[in-house]
Coordinates of C-alpha atoms in Angstrom, one line a residue:
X1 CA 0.0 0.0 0.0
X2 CA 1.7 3.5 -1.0
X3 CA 2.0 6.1 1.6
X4 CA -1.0 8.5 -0.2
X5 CA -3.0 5.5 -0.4
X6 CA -2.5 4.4 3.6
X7 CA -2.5 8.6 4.2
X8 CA -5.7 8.7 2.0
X9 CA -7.3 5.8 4.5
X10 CA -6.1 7.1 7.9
X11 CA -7.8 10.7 7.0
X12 CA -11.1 8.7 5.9
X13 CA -11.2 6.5 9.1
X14 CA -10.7 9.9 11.4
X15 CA -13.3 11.6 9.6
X16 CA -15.5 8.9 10.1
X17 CA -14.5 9.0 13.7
X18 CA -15.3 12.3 13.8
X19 CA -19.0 11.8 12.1
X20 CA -19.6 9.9 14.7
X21 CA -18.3 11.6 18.1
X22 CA -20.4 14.6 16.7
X23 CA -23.8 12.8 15.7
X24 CA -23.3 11.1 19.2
X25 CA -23.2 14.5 20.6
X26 CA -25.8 16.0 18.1
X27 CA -28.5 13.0 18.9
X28 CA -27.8 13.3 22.5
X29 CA -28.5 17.5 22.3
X30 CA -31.7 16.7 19.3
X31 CA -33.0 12.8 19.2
X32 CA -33.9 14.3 15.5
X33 CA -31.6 15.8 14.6
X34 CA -30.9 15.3 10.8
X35 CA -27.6 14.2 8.6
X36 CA -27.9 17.6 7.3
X37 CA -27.2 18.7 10.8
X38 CA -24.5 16.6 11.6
X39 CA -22.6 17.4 8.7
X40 CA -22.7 20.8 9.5
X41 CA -21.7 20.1 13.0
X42 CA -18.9 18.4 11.5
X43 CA -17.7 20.5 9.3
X44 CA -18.5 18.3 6.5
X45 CA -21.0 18.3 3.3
X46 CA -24.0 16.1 3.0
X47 CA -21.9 13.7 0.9
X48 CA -19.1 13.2 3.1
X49 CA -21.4 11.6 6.0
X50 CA -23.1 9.2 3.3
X51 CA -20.7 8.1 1.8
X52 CA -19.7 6.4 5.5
X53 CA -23.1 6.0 6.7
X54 CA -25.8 4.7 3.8
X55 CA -28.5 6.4 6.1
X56 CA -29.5 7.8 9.3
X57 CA -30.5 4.2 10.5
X58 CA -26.9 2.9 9.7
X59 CA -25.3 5.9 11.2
X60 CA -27.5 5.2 14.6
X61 CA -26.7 1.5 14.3
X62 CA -23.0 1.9 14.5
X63 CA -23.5 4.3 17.5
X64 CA -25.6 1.5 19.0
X65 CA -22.7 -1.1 18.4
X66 CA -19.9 1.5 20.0
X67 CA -22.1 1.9 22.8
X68 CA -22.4 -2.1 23.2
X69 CA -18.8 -2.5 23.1
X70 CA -18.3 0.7 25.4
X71 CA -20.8 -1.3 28.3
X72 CA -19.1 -4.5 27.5
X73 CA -15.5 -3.4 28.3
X74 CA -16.7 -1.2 31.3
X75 CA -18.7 -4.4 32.8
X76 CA -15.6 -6.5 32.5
X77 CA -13.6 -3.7 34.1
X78 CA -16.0 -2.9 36.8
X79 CA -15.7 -7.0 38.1
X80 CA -12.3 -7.3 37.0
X81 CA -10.5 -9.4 40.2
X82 CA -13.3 -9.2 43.0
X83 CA -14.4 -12.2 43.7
X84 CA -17.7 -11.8 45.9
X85 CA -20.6 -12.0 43.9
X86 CA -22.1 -9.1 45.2
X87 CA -19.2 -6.3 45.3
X88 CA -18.7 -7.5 41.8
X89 CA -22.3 -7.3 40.2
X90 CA -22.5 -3.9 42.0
X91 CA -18.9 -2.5 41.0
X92 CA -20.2 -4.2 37.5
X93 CA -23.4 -1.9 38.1
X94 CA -21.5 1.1 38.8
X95 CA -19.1 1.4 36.0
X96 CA -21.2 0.6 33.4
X97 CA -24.0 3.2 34.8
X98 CA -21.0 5.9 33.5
X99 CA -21.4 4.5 29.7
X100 CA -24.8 3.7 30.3
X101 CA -25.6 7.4 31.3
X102 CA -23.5 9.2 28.0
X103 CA -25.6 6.8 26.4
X104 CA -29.4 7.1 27.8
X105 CA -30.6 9.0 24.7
X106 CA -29.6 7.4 22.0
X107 CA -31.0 3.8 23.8
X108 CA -34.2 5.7 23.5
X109 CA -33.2 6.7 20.1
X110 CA -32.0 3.5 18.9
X111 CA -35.3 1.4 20.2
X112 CA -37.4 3.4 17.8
X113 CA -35.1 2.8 14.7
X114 CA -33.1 -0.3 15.6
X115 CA -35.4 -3.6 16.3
X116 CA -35.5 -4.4 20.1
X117 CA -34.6 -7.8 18.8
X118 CA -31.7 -6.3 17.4
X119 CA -30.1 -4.7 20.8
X120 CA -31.0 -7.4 23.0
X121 CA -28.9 -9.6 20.4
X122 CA -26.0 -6.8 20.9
X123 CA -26.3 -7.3 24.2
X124 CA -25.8 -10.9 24.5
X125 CA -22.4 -11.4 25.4
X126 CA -22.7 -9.0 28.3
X127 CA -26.1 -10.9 29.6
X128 CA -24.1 -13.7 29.3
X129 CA -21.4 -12.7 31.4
X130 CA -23.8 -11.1 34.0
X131 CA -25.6 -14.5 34.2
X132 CA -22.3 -16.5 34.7
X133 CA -21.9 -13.9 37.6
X134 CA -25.6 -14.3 39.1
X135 CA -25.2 -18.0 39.1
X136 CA -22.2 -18.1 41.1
X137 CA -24.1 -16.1 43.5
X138 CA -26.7 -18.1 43.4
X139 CA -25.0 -21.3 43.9
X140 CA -22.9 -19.7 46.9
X141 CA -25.7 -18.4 48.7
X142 CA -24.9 -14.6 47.9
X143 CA -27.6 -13.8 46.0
X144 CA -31.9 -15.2 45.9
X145 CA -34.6 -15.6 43.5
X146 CA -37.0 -17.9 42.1
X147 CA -35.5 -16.8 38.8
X148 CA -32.6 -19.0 37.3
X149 CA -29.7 -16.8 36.3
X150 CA -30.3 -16.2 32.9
X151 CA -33.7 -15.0 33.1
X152 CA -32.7 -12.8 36.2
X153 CA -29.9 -11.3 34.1
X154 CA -32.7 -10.6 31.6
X155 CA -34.2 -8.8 34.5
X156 CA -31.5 -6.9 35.5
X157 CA -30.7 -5.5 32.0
X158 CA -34.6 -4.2 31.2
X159 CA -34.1 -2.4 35.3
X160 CA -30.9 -0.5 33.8
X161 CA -32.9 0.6 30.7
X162 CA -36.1 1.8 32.6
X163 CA -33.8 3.5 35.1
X164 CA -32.3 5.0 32.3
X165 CA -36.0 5.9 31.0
X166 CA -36.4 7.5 34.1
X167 CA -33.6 9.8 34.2
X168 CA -34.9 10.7 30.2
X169 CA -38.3 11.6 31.8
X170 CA -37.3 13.7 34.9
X171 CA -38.3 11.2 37.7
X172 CA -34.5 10.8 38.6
X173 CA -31.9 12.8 39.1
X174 CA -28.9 11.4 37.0
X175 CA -26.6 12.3 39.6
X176 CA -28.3 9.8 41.9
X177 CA -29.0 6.9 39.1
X178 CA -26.0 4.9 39.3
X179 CA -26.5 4.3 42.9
X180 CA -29.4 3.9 42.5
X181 CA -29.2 1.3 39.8
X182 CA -26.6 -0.9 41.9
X183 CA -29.1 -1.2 44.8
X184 CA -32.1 -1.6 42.9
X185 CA -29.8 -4.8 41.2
X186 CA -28.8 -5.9 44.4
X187 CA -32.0 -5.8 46.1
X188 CA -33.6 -7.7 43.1
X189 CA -30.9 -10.8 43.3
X190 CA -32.5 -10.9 46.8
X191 CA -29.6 -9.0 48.7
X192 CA -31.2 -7.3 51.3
X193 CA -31.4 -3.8 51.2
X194 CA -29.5 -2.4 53.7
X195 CA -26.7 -4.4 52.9
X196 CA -27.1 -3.1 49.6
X197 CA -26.9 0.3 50.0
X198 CA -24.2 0.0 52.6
X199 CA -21.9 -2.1 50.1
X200 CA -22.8 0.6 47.4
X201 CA -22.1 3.3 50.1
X202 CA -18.8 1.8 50.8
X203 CA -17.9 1.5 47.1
X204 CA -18.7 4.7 46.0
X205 CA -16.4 6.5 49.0

């Protein structure tokens, strides 16, 4: 590959990069806002923005995936090395509440342009992981419910999203909604819920 031609691809891959750190920006500021608008944000024509994105669905699907992959490596993070169940689902909890938050939007966003079907398959490898982490609670004795583990990490992911629904509508204040989130998730794997809210206490100092 010839120096223009790797230069020519470099420059491409950072404007794309930049197409998308402003529409993320420009949906989170106007759920409708248009292409035409974030190509002005960018600083770009019309053009430039479709030729990376085919349409405004694509453009919002790729956001969706960064955002998966964001909460994916922030839930692996968040556990990384603690090995009580529940210091790890709530540390989990807690550190994906901080992608989860940039995020709350364009969730809204995507679930009217991207199939639900669509994001809960995106999200698969990090129910997956929560579940591995429920039932080892489970089996220990750290955690309680009539719910096996994979349908209780199902659970746990639809409480993030209506929390984050919440925050959307007013009904809680963002500043409190990580906390909030961990001990709502703690108290529904049946951790009682001043334990909960001590451990999350104890956490967040």
């Amino acid at each position: 590959m010839s120096a223009m031609t790797t230069g020519n691809t470099s420059r491409a891959d950072a404007n794309r990069r930049r197409i998308l750190d402003v529409a993320l920006a420009e949906l989170l500021r106007d759920p409708d806002a248009s292409m035409d608008q974030i190509a002005r944000a960018a600083g770009v024509v019309r053009r430039t923005v479709y030729g990376h994105f085919p349409s405004r669905e694509a453009l919002i699907s790729t956001l969706v995936d960064d955002a998966v992959q964001a909460l994916a490596e922030a839930h692996a993070a968040g556990r990384a090395g603690v090995e009580e169940p529940a210091e790890a689902l709530a540390r989990s909890v807690l550190a994906i509440w901080h992608i989860a938050d940039r995020y709350r939007l364009l969730v809204a966003l995507a679930q009217r342009t991207v199939t639900t079907q669509g994001i809960r398959e995106r999200l698969t490898p990090v129910r997956e992981s929560c579940a591995d982490l429920l039932r080892r609670g489970l089996d220990q004795g750290a955690f309680s419910s009539p719910l096996p583990a994979p349908a209780l990490a199902y659970v746990h992911e639809q409480i993030l999203f209506a929390l984050m629904e919440a925050v959307n509508d007013g009904l809680l204040a963002a500043r409190e909604a990580g906390r909030s989130a961990a001990v709502t998730v703690l108290t529904s794997a049946g951790v009682p819920a001043a334990l909960a809210g001590a451990l999350v206490e104890k956490i967040g100092d």
